PDB file of C-alpha atoms in Angstrom:
ATOM      1  CA  UNK A 288     -63.195 -99.476 -33.272  1.00 36.00           C
ATOM      2  CA  UNK A 289     -63.313 -95.685 -33.632  1.00 38.00           C
ATOM      3  CA  UNK A 290     -66.553 -93.777 -33.932  1.00 41.00           C
ATOM      4  CA  UNK A 291     -65.743 -93.045 -37.598  1.00 39.00           C
ATOM      5  CA  UNK A 292     -65.233 -96.722 -38.302  1.00 37.00           C
ATOM      6  CA  UNK A 293     -68.474 -97.565 -36.515  1.00 40.00           C
ATOM      7  CA  UNK A 294     -70.439 -95.083 -38.613  1.00 41.00           C
ATOM      8  CA  UNK A 295     -68.915 -96.456 -41.805  1.00 39.00           C
ATOM      9  CA  UNK A 296     -69.909 -99.944 -40.710  1.00 46.00           C
ATOM     10  CA  UNK A 297     -73.584 -98.945 -40.452  1.00 43.00           C
ATOM     11  CA  UNK A 298     -74.090 -98.761 -44.228  1.00 48.00           C
ATOM     12  CA  UNK A 299     -76.410-101.618 -45.199  1.00 54.00           C
ATOM     13  CA  UNK A 300     -79.635-102.307 -46.998  1.00 65.00           C
ATOM     14  CA  UNK A 301     -81.812-101.164 -44.089  1.00 75.00           C
ATOM     15  CA  UNK A 302     -80.122 -97.809 -43.596  1.00 80.00           C
ATOM     16  CA  UNK A 303     -80.199 -98.445 -39.843  1.00 83.00           C
ATOM     17  CA  UNK A 304     -77.270 -97.939 -37.482  1.00 82.00           C
ATOM     18  CA  UNK A 305     -75.456-101.149 -36.616  1.00 81.00           C
ATOM     19  CA  UNK A 306     -76.820-101.226 -33.061  1.00 79.00           C
ATOM     20  CA  UNK A 307     -80.426-101.195 -34.323  1.00 78.00           C
ATOM     21  CA  UNK A 308     -79.652-103.921 -36.822  1.00 81.00           C
ATOM     22  CA  UNK A 309     -78.385-105.919 -33.852  1.00 76.00           C
ATOM     23  CA  UNK A 310     -81.700-105.219 -32.077  1.00 76.00           C
ATOM     24  CA  UNK A 311     -83.526-106.578 -35.119  1.00 78.00           C
ATOM     25  CA  UNK A 312     -81.263-109.624 -35.239  1.00 77.00           C
ATOM     26  CA  UNK A 313     -79.981-108.609 -38.673  1.00 76.00           C
ATOM     27  CA  UNK A 314     -76.328-108.686 -37.720  1.00 75.00           C
ATOM     28  CA  UNK A 315     -74.165-110.321 -35.121  1.00 67.00           C
ATOM     29  CA  UNK A 316     -73.358-108.494 -31.934  1.00 61.00           C
ATOM     30  CA  UNK A 317     -69.896-106.888 -31.932  1.00 59.00           C
ATOM     31  CA  UNK A 318     -67.085-109.228 -31.048  1.00 54.00           C
ATOM     32  CA  UNK A 319     -65.866-108.852 -27.492  1.00 52.00           C
ATOM     33  CA  UNK A 320     -63.220-106.209 -27.102  1.00 52.00           C
ATOM     34  CA  UNK A 321     -60.606-105.606 -24.454  1.00 50.00           C
ATOM     35  CA  UNK A 322     -63.312-105.531 -21.769  1.00 52.00           C
ATOM     36  CA  UNK A 323     -64.969-108.975 -21.997  1.00 54.00           C
ATOM     37  CA  UNK A 324     -67.896-107.951 -19.798  1.00 74.00           C
ATOM     38  CA  UNK A 325     -68.958-105.057 -22.039  1.00 90.00           C
ATOM     39  CA  UNK A 326     -71.915-105.612 -24.364  1.00 91.00           C
ATOM     40  CA  UNK A 327     -74.698-103.663 -26.047  1.00 91.00           C
ATOM     41  CA  UNK A 328     -77.220-105.004 -23.535  1.00 92.00           C
ATOM     42  CA  UNK A 329     -75.093-103.882 -20.586  1.00 95.00           C
ATOM     43  CA  UNK A 330     -74.683-100.413 -22.093  1.00 95.00           C
ATOM     44  CA  UNK A 331     -78.424-100.008 -22.621  1.00 96.00           C
ATOM     45  CA  UNK A 332     -79.261-101.405 -19.167  1.00 96.00           C
ATOM     46  CA  UNK A 333     -76.832 -98.974 -17.530  1.00 97.00           C
ATOM     47  CA  UNK A 334     -78.308 -96.035 -19.446  1.00 97.00           C
ATOM     48  CA  UNK A 335     -81.836 -97.030 -18.424  1.00 97.00           C
ATOM     49  CA  UNK A 336     -80.781 -97.304 -14.758  1.00 97.00           C
ATOM     50  CA  UNK A 337     -79.274 -93.830 -14.882  1.00 97.00           C
ATOM     51  CA  UNK A 338     -82.384 -92.361 -16.526  1.00 96.00           C
ATOM     52  CA  UNK A 339     -84.695 -94.029 -13.997  1.00 95.00           C
ATOM     53  CA  UNK A 340     -82.662 -92.816 -11.031  1.00 94.00           C
ATOM     54  CA  UNK A 341     -81.517 -89.367 -12.174  1.00 94.00           C
ATOM     55  CA  UNK A 342     -83.575 -88.425 -15.229  1.00 93.00           C
ATOM     56  CA  UNK A 343     -82.814 -88.514 -18.932  1.00 95.00           C
ATOM     57  CA  UNK A 344     -80.619 -85.435 -18.667  1.00 94.00           C
ATOM     58  CA  UNK A 345     -78.072 -87.428 -16.683  1.00 96.00           C
ATOM     59  CA  UNK A 346     -77.539 -89.881 -19.550  1.00 96.00           C
ATOM     60  CA  UNK A 347     -74.438 -89.305 -21.646  1.00 95.00           C
ATOM     61  CA  UNK A 348     -71.896 -91.582 -23.234  1.00 95.00           C
ATOM     62  CA  UNK A 349     -69.385 -90.495 -20.612  1.00 95.00           C
ATOM     63  CA  UNK A 350     -71.768 -91.081 -17.720  1.00 96.00           C
ATOM     64  CA  UNK A 351     -72.700 -94.539 -18.995  1.00 96.00           C
ATOM     65  CA  UNK A 352     -69.032 -95.416 -19.471  1.00 95.00           C
ATOM     66  CA  UNK A 353     -68.304 -94.341 -15.909  1.00 95.00           C
ATOM     67  CA  UNK A 354     -71.187 -96.463 -14.638  1.00 95.00           C
ATOM     68  CA  UNK A 355     -69.694 -99.484 -16.402  1.00 95.00           C
ATOM     69  CA  UNK A 356     -66.102 -98.714 -15.496  1.00 94.00           C
ATOM     70  CA  UNK A 357     -64.888 -98.393 -19.075  1.00 94.00           C
ATOM     71  CA  UNK A 358     -63.590 -95.626 -21.324  1.00 93.00           C
ATOM     72  CA  UNK A 359     -66.080 -93.514 -23.230  1.00 94.00           C
ATOM     73  CA  UNK A 360     -64.502 -94.467 -26.555  1.00 93.00           C
ATOM     74  CA  UNK A 361     -65.067 -98.157 -25.852  1.00 93.00           C
ATOM     75  CA  UNK A 362     -68.839 -97.568 -26.067  1.00 93.00           C
ATOM     76  CA  UNK A 363     -68.567 -96.540 -29.710  1.00 91.00           C
ATOM     77  CA  UNK A 364     -67.805-100.133 -30.593  1.00 89.00           C
ATOM     78  CA  UNK A 365     -71.475-100.784 -29.816  1.00 91.00           C
ATOM     79  CA  UNK A 366     -73.377 -97.468 -30.090  1.00 92.00           C
ATOM     80  CA  UNK A 367     -72.620 -94.686 -32.548  1.00 88.00           C
ATOM     81  CA  UNK A 368     -74.122 -91.701 -30.704  1.00 88.00           C
ATOM     82  CA  UNK A 369     -76.304 -90.669 -27.782  1.00 89.00           C
ATOM     83  CA  UNK A 370     -79.405 -90.267 -29.967  1.00 89.00           C
ATOM     84  CA  UNK A 371     -78.932 -93.854 -31.064  1.00 91.00           C
ATOM     85  CA  UNK A 372     -78.639 -94.884 -27.432  1.00 94.00           C
ATOM     86  CA  UNK A 373     -81.950 -93.132 -26.716  1.00 94.00           C
ATOM     87  CA  UNK A 374     -83.687 -95.319 -29.313  1.00 92.00           C
ATOM     88  CA  UNK A 375     -82.245 -98.457 -27.736  1.00 94.00           C
ATOM     89  CA  UNK A 376     -83.240 -97.290 -24.257  1.00 95.00           C
ATOM     90  CA  UNK A 377     -86.778 -96.674 -25.477  1.00 94.00           C
ATOM     91  CA  UNK A 378     -86.898-100.128 -27.005  1.00 94.00           C
ATOM     92  CA  UNK A 379     -85.796-101.680 -23.727  1.00 95.00           C
ATOM     93  CA  UNK A 380     -88.306 -99.712 -21.646  1.00 95.00           C
ATOM     94  CA  UNK A 381     -91.432-100.082 -23.791  1.00 95.00           C
ATOM     95  CA  UNK A 382     -90.944-103.788 -24.462  1.00 94.00           C
ATOM     96  CA  UNK A 383     -93.454-105.660 -26.578  1.00 94.00           C
ATOM     97  CA  UNK A 384     -97.134-104.648 -26.248  1.00 94.00           C
ATOM     98  CA  UNK A 385     -99.236-106.754 -23.875  1.00 94.00           C
ATOM     99  CA  UNK A 386    -101.573-109.397 -25.210  1.00 92.00           C
ATOM    100  CA  UNK A 387    -104.161-107.813 -27.481  1.00 91.00           C
ATOM    101  CA  UNK A 388    -107.915-108.115 -26.867  1.00 94.00           C
ATOM    102  CA  UNK A 389    -109.526-111.256 -28.314  1.00 92.00           C
ATOM    103  CA  UNK A 390    -110.464-111.470 -31.983  1.00 89.00           C
ATOM    104  CA  UNK A 391    -113.749-109.763 -32.724  1.00 90.00           C
ATOM    105  CA  UNK A 392    -113.224-106.917 -30.247  1.00 95.00           C
ATOM    106  CA  UNK A 393    -114.346-103.600 -31.736  1.00 96.00           C
ATOM    107  CA  UNK A 394    -111.831-101.086 -33.014  1.00 97.00           C
ATOM    108  CA  UNK A 395    -112.727 -98.575 -30.298  1.00 97.00           C
ATOM    109  CA  UNK A 396    -112.174-101.021 -27.442  1.00 97.00           C
ATOM    110  CA  UNK A 397    -108.887-102.066 -29.044  1.00 97.00           C
ATOM    111  CA  UNK A 398    -107.658 -98.479 -29.223  1.00 98.00           C
ATOM    112  CA  UNK A 399    -108.658 -97.918 -25.591  1.00 97.00           C
ATOM    113  CA  UNK A 400    -106.586-100.989 -24.675  1.00 97.00           C
ATOM    114  CA  UNK A 401    -103.658 -99.683 -26.723  1.00 98.00           C
ATOM    115  CA  UNK A 402    -103.822 -96.168 -25.271  1.00 98.00           C
ATOM    116  CA  UNK A 403    -104.041 -97.358 -21.675  1.00 97.00           C
ATOM    117  CA  UNK A 404    -101.159 -99.778 -22.197  1.00 97.00           C
ATOM    118  CA  UNK A 405     -99.022 -96.994 -23.678  1.00 96.00           C
ATOM    119  CA  UNK A 406     -99.880 -94.719 -20.771  1.00 96.00           C
ATOM    120  CA  UNK A 407     -98.925 -97.415 -18.266  1.00 96.00           C
ATOM    121  CA  UNK A 408     -95.480 -97.686 -19.884  1.00 96.00           C
ATOM    122  CA  UNK A 409     -94.998 -93.920 -19.638  1.00 96.00           C
ATOM    123  CA  UNK A 410     -96.152 -93.859 -16.011  1.00 94.00           C
ATOM    124  CA  UNK A 411     -93.622 -96.542 -15.132  1.00 94.00           C
ATOM    125  CA  UNK A 412     -90.801 -94.846 -17.080  1.00 95.00           C
ATOM    126  CA  UNK A 413     -91.353 -91.098 -16.876  1.00 93.00           C
ATOM    127  CA  UNK A 414     -87.935 -90.410 -18.393  1.00 95.00           C
ATOM    128  CA  UNK A 415     -89.295 -91.766 -21.689  1.00 95.00           C
ATOM    129  CA  UNK A 416     -91.398 -88.621 -21.996  1.00 94.00           C
ATOM    130  CA  UNK A 417     -88.211 -86.523 -22.198  1.00 93.00           C
ATOM    131  CA  UNK A 418     -86.750 -88.327 -25.202  1.00 92.00           C
ATOM    132  CA  UNK A 419     -87.019 -85.959 -28.188  1.00 88.00           C
ATOM    133  CA  UNK A 420     -89.214 -87.241 -30.997  1.00 86.00           C
ATOM    134  CA  UNK A 421     -86.660 -87.170 -33.809  1.00 80.00           C
ATOM    135  CA  UNK A 422     -88.312 -89.617 -36.195  1.00 83.00           C
ATOM    136  CA  UNK A 423     -90.969 -92.298 -36.644  1.00 86.00           C
ATOM    137  CA  UNK A 424     -90.775 -95.608 -34.725  1.00 85.00           C
ATOM    138  CA  UNK A 425     -88.138 -97.962 -36.084  1.00 85.00           C
ATOM    139  CA  UNK A 426     -87.163-100.486 -33.394  1.00 89.00           C
ATOM    140  CA  UNK A 427     -88.769-103.945 -33.198  1.00 92.00           C
ATOM    141  CA  UNK A 428     -90.762-103.211 -30.049  1.00 94.00           C
ATOM    142  CA  UNK A 429     -91.881 -99.778 -31.253  1.00 94.00           C
ATOM    143  CA  UNK A 430     -93.070-101.270 -34.524  1.00 95.00           C
ATOM    144  CA  UNK A 431     -94.921-104.003 -32.632  1.00 96.00           C
ATOM    145  CA  UNK A 432     -96.890-101.246 -30.848  1.00 97.00           C
ATOM    146  CA  UNK A 433     -97.487 -99.535 -34.190  1.00 96.00           C
ATOM    147  CA  UNK A 434     -98.708-102.798 -35.700  1.00 96.00           C
ATOM    148  CA  UNK A 435    -101.130-103.322 -32.809  1.00 96.00           C
ATOM    149  CA  UNK A 436    -102.687 -99.876 -33.258  1.00 96.00           C
ATOM    150  CA  UNK A 437    -103.029-100.213 -37.027  1.00 96.00           C
ATOM    151  CA  UNK A 438    -104.463-103.734 -36.692  1.00 95.00           C
ATOM    152  CA  UNK A 439    -107.130-102.346 -34.339  1.00 96.00           C
ATOM    153  CA  UNK A 440    -108.453-100.311 -37.270  1.00 96.00           C
ATOM    154  CA  UNK A 441    -108.871-103.251 -39.634  1.00 94.00           C
ATOM    155  CA  UNK A 442    -112.393-103.372 -40.983  1.00 92.00           C
ATOM    156  CA  UNK A 443    -113.165 -99.720 -40.258  1.00 95.00           C
ATOM    157  CA  UNK A 444    -113.076 -98.716 -43.901  1.00 94.00           C
ATOM    158  CA  UNK A 445    -110.478 -96.042 -43.209  1.00 96.00           C
ATOM    159  CA  UNK A 446    -107.809 -95.459 -45.814  1.00 96.00           C
ATOM    160  CA  UNK A 447    -104.281 -96.485 -44.844  1.00 96.00           C
ATOM    161  CA  UNK A 448    -103.113 -92.889 -44.482  1.00 96.00           C
ATOM    162  CA  UNK A 449    -106.126 -92.207 -42.249  1.00 97.00           C
ATOM    163  CA  UNK A 450    -105.216 -95.147 -40.033  1.00 97.00           C
ATOM    164  CA  UNK A 451    -101.745 -93.681 -39.648  1.00 96.00           C
ATOM    165  CA  UNK A 452    -103.232 -90.303 -38.766  1.00 97.00           C
ATOM    166  CA  UNK A 453    -105.441 -91.962 -36.133  1.00 97.00           C
ATOM    167  CA  UNK A 454    -102.364 -93.597 -34.617  1.00 97.00           C
ATOM    168  CA  UNK A 455    -100.567 -90.232 -34.478  1.00 96.00           C
ATOM    169  CA  UNK A 456    -103.643 -88.559 -32.962  1.00 97.00           C
ATOM    170  CA  UNK A 457    -104.254 -91.134 -30.224  1.00 98.00           C
ATOM    171  CA  UNK A 458    -100.550 -91.608 -29.500  1.00 96.00           C
ATOM    172  CA  UNK A 459    -100.069 -87.856 -29.274  1.00 96.00           C
ATOM    173  CA  UNK A 460    -102.968 -87.558 -26.843  1.00 97.00           C
ATOM    174  CA  UNK A 461    -101.516 -90.273 -24.615  1.00 97.00           C
ATOM    175  CA  UNK A 462     -98.079 -88.705 -24.612  1.00 96.00           C
ATOM    176  CA  UNK A 463     -99.293 -85.144 -24.008  1.00 95.00           C
ATOM    177  CA  UNK A 464    -101.565 -86.177 -21.141  1.00 95.00           C
ATOM    178  CA  UNK A 465     -98.737 -88.195 -19.604  1.00 94.00           C
ATOM    179  CA  UNK A 466     -96.339 -85.233 -19.814  1.00 93.00           C
ATOM    180  CA  UNK A 467     -98.912 -82.919 -18.213  1.00 92.00           C
ATOM    181  CA  UNK A 468     -99.660 -85.308 -15.348  1.00 89.00           C
ATOM    182  CA  UNK A 469     -95.966 -85.999 -14.806  1.00 90.00           C
ATOM    183  CA  UNK A 470     -95.159 -82.281 -14.593  1.00 88.00           C
ATOM    184  CA  UNK A 471     -98.063 -81.552 -12.248  1.00 86.00           C
ATOM    185  CA  UNK A 472     -97.124 -84.420  -9.942  1.00 86.00           C
ATOM    186  CA  UNK A 473     -93.479 -83.325  -9.934  1.00 85.00           C
ATOM    187  CA  UNK A 474     -94.561 -79.829  -8.941  1.00 88.00           C
ATOM    188  CA  UNK A 475     -96.700 -81.134  -6.074  1.00 83.00           C
ATOM    189  CA  UNK A 476     -93.854 -83.339  -4.849  1.00 85.00           C
ATOM    190  CA  UNK A 477     -91.493 -80.370  -4.917  1.00 85.00           C
ATOM    191  CA  UNK A 478     -93.951 -78.357  -2.817  1.00 86.00           C
ATOM    192  CA  UNK A 479     -94.731 -81.386  -0.655  1.00 87.00           C
ATOM    193  CA  UNK A 480     -98.460 -80.906  -1.227  1.00 86.00           C
ATOM    194  CA  UNK A 481    -101.034 -83.676  -1.669  1.00 86.00           C
ATOM    195  CA  UNK A 482    -103.308 -83.492  -4.760  1.00 83.00           C
ATOM    196  CA  UNK A 483    -106.483 -82.611  -2.807  1.00 83.00           C
ATOM    197  CA  UNK A 484    -104.684 -79.887  -0.876  1.00 86.00           C
ATOM    198  CA  UNK A 485    -103.219 -78.535  -4.124  1.00 86.00           C
ATOM    199  CA  UNK A 486    -106.740 -78.241  -5.549  1.00 86.00           C
ATOM    200  CA  UNK A 487    -107.980 -76.453  -2.447  1.00 88.00           C
ATOM    201  CA  UNK A 488    -105.121 -73.972  -2.591  1.00 89.00           C
ATOM    202  CA  UNK A 489    -105.769 -73.340  -6.263  1.00 89.00           C
ATOM    203  CA  UNK A 490    -109.469 -72.745  -5.610  1.00 91.00           C
ATOM    204  CA  UNK A 491    -108.611 -70.310  -2.812  1.00 92.00           C
ATOM    205  CA  UNK A 492    -106.243 -68.415  -5.111  1.00 93.00           C
ATOM    206  CA  UNK A 493    -108.871 -68.233  -7.865  1.00 92.00           C
ATOM    207  CA  UNK A 494    -111.448 -67.000  -5.373  1.00 91.00           C
ATOM    208  CA  UNK A 495    -109.118 -64.222  -4.282  1.00 93.00           C
ATOM    209  CA  UNK A 496    -108.108 -63.173  -7.787  1.00 93.00           C
ATOM    210  CA  UNK A 497    -111.419 -63.284  -9.665  1.00 93.00           C
ATOM    211  CA  UNK A 498    -114.875 -61.744  -9.391  1.00 92.00           C
ATOM    212  CA  UNK A 499    -118.219 -62.395 -11.008  1.00 93.00           C
ATOM    213  CA  UNK A 500    -118.090 -59.272 -13.194  1.00 94.00           C
ATOM    214  CA  UNK A 501    -114.752 -59.942 -14.857  1.00 95.00           C
ATOM    215  CA  UNK A 502    -114.742 -63.741 -14.635  1.00 95.00           C
ATOM    216  CA  UNK A 503    -118.337 -65.004 -14.649  1.00 95.00           C
ATOM    217  CA  UNK A 504    -117.384 -68.410 -16.098  1.00 94.00           C
ATOM    218  CA  UNK A 505    -114.663 -68.998 -13.498  1.00 93.00           C
ATOM    219  CA  UNK A 506    -117.069 -67.867 -10.780  1.00 94.00           C
ATOM    220  CA  UNK A 507    -119.590 -70.487 -11.909  1.00 94.00           C
ATOM    221  CA  UNK A 508    -116.842 -73.094 -11.966  1.00 92.00           C
ATOM    222  CA  UNK A 509    -115.823 -72.283  -8.388  1.00 92.00           C
ATOM    223  CA  UNK A 510    -119.451 -72.325  -7.292  1.00 91.00           C
ATOM    224  CA  UNK A 511    -119.894 -75.833  -8.670  1.00 91.00           C
ATOM    225  CA  UNK A 512    -117.519 -77.230  -6.050  1.00 87.00           C
ATOM    226  CA  UNK A 513    -115.382 -78.942  -8.673  1.00 86.00           C
ATOM    227  CA  UNK A 514    -112.188 -78.096  -6.766  1.00 83.00           C
ATOM    228  CA  UNK A 515    -113.428 -79.410  -3.448  1.00 80.00           C
ATOM    229  CA  UNK A 516    -112.525 -82.982  -4.255  1.00 73.00           C
ATOM    230  CA  UNK A 517    -110.087 -84.755  -6.558  1.00 66.00           C
ATOM    231  CA  UNK A 518    -111.092 -87.005  -9.416  1.00 70.00           C
ATOM    232  CA  UNK A 519    -110.061 -90.609  -9.672  1.00 75.00           C
ATOM    233  CA  UNK A 520    -106.575 -90.896 -11.228  1.00 73.00           C
ATOM    234  CA  UNK A 521    -107.835 -91.948 -14.659  1.00 87.00           C
ATOM    235  CA  UNK A 522    -110.950 -89.766 -14.914  1.00 89.00           C
ATOM    236  CA  UNK A 523    -109.467 -86.940 -16.980  1.00 91.00           C
ATOM    237  CA  UNK A 524    -107.494 -89.339 -19.164  1.00 94.00           C
ATOM    238  CA  UNK A 525    -110.550 -91.470 -19.930  1.00 95.00           C
ATOM    239  CA  UNK A 526    -112.713 -88.410 -20.601  1.00 95.00           C
ATOM    240  CA  UNK A 527    -110.228 -86.980 -23.098  1.00 96.00           C
ATOM    241  CA  UNK A 528    -109.634 -90.332 -24.766  1.00 97.00           C
ATOM    242  CA  UNK A 529    -113.365 -90.875 -25.189  1.00 97.00           C
ATOM    243  CA  UNK A 530    -113.730 -87.483 -26.872  1.00 97.00           C
ATOM    244  CA  UNK A 531    -110.847 -88.244 -29.251  1.00 98.00           C
ATOM    245  CA  UNK A 532    -112.422 -91.596 -30.117  1.00 98.00           C
ATOM    246  CA  UNK A 533    -115.830 -89.958 -30.559  1.00 98.00           C
ATOM    247  CA  UNK A 534    -114.332 -87.869 -33.348  1.00 97.00           C
ATOM    248  CA  UNK A 535    -112.699 -90.883 -34.963  1.00 97.00           C
ATOM    249  CA  UNK A 536    -116.001 -92.754 -34.736  1.00 97.00           C
ATOM    250  CA  UNK A 537    -117.719 -90.051 -36.777  1.00 97.00           C
ATOM    251  CA  UNK A 538    -115.147 -90.629 -39.513  1.00 96.00           C
ATOM    252  CA  UNK A 539    -115.486 -94.414 -39.324  1.00 96.00           C
ATOM    253  CA  UNK A 540    -119.287 -94.202 -39.537  1.00 95.00           C
ATOM    254  CA  UNK A 541    -119.015 -91.938 -42.580  1.00 92.00           C
ATOM    255  CA  UNK A 542    -117.092 -94.688 -44.366  1.00 84.00           C
ATOM    256  CA  UNK A 543    -119.942 -97.122 -43.806  1.00 76.00           C
TER     257      UNK A 543
END
């Protein structure tokens, strides 16, 4: 099947590419071609292995085909384009959300559970953070995560569009914090510096570059000793998440 034929075959009531309809169980998997061992699952698994080992930038249709020992064109029987492959890779990596908190748990505790679970997925699959956000969630696992977040807001009195905005806000915070931490850790690994030592070096540089007249606030910060020790791994994440939820709580209370 050529790429053009594959694209033509994607026209259906859902508007989804054929590979995503397969993921939803809405159509049968492609019949086996000349390479009996090739399948959509094997293609996605190979792409995920490459991303985990070498980074998302190493993933291409050609690279995946080489990993599987097939021609690049043979992949188009299963996946129409690399962007489509990214969606399938994301689906495979995020999986279904873990078991939700018990019924009766407050909306805030539920969103904390959701945010921490999302962060754990990112921390285990840092390459996910490099996938461009080209559209809203559409795969079955991604929509299961979306459902869990929206369900957490049941009974808050928020309008449906406000619930969606809360999801975007909290999800964006989780993703941005994960990107920042990932980049900082990558920089420390490249310099072969431990986190506490990195803080000490930064404090020394600030002390050399600033003075109380031009930088009174930074001088007070240095004097507090904040850079003399590192926080627990989740301290900054939890602090920021709490502040985001504080703002949402003001809105929820206004609805009551």
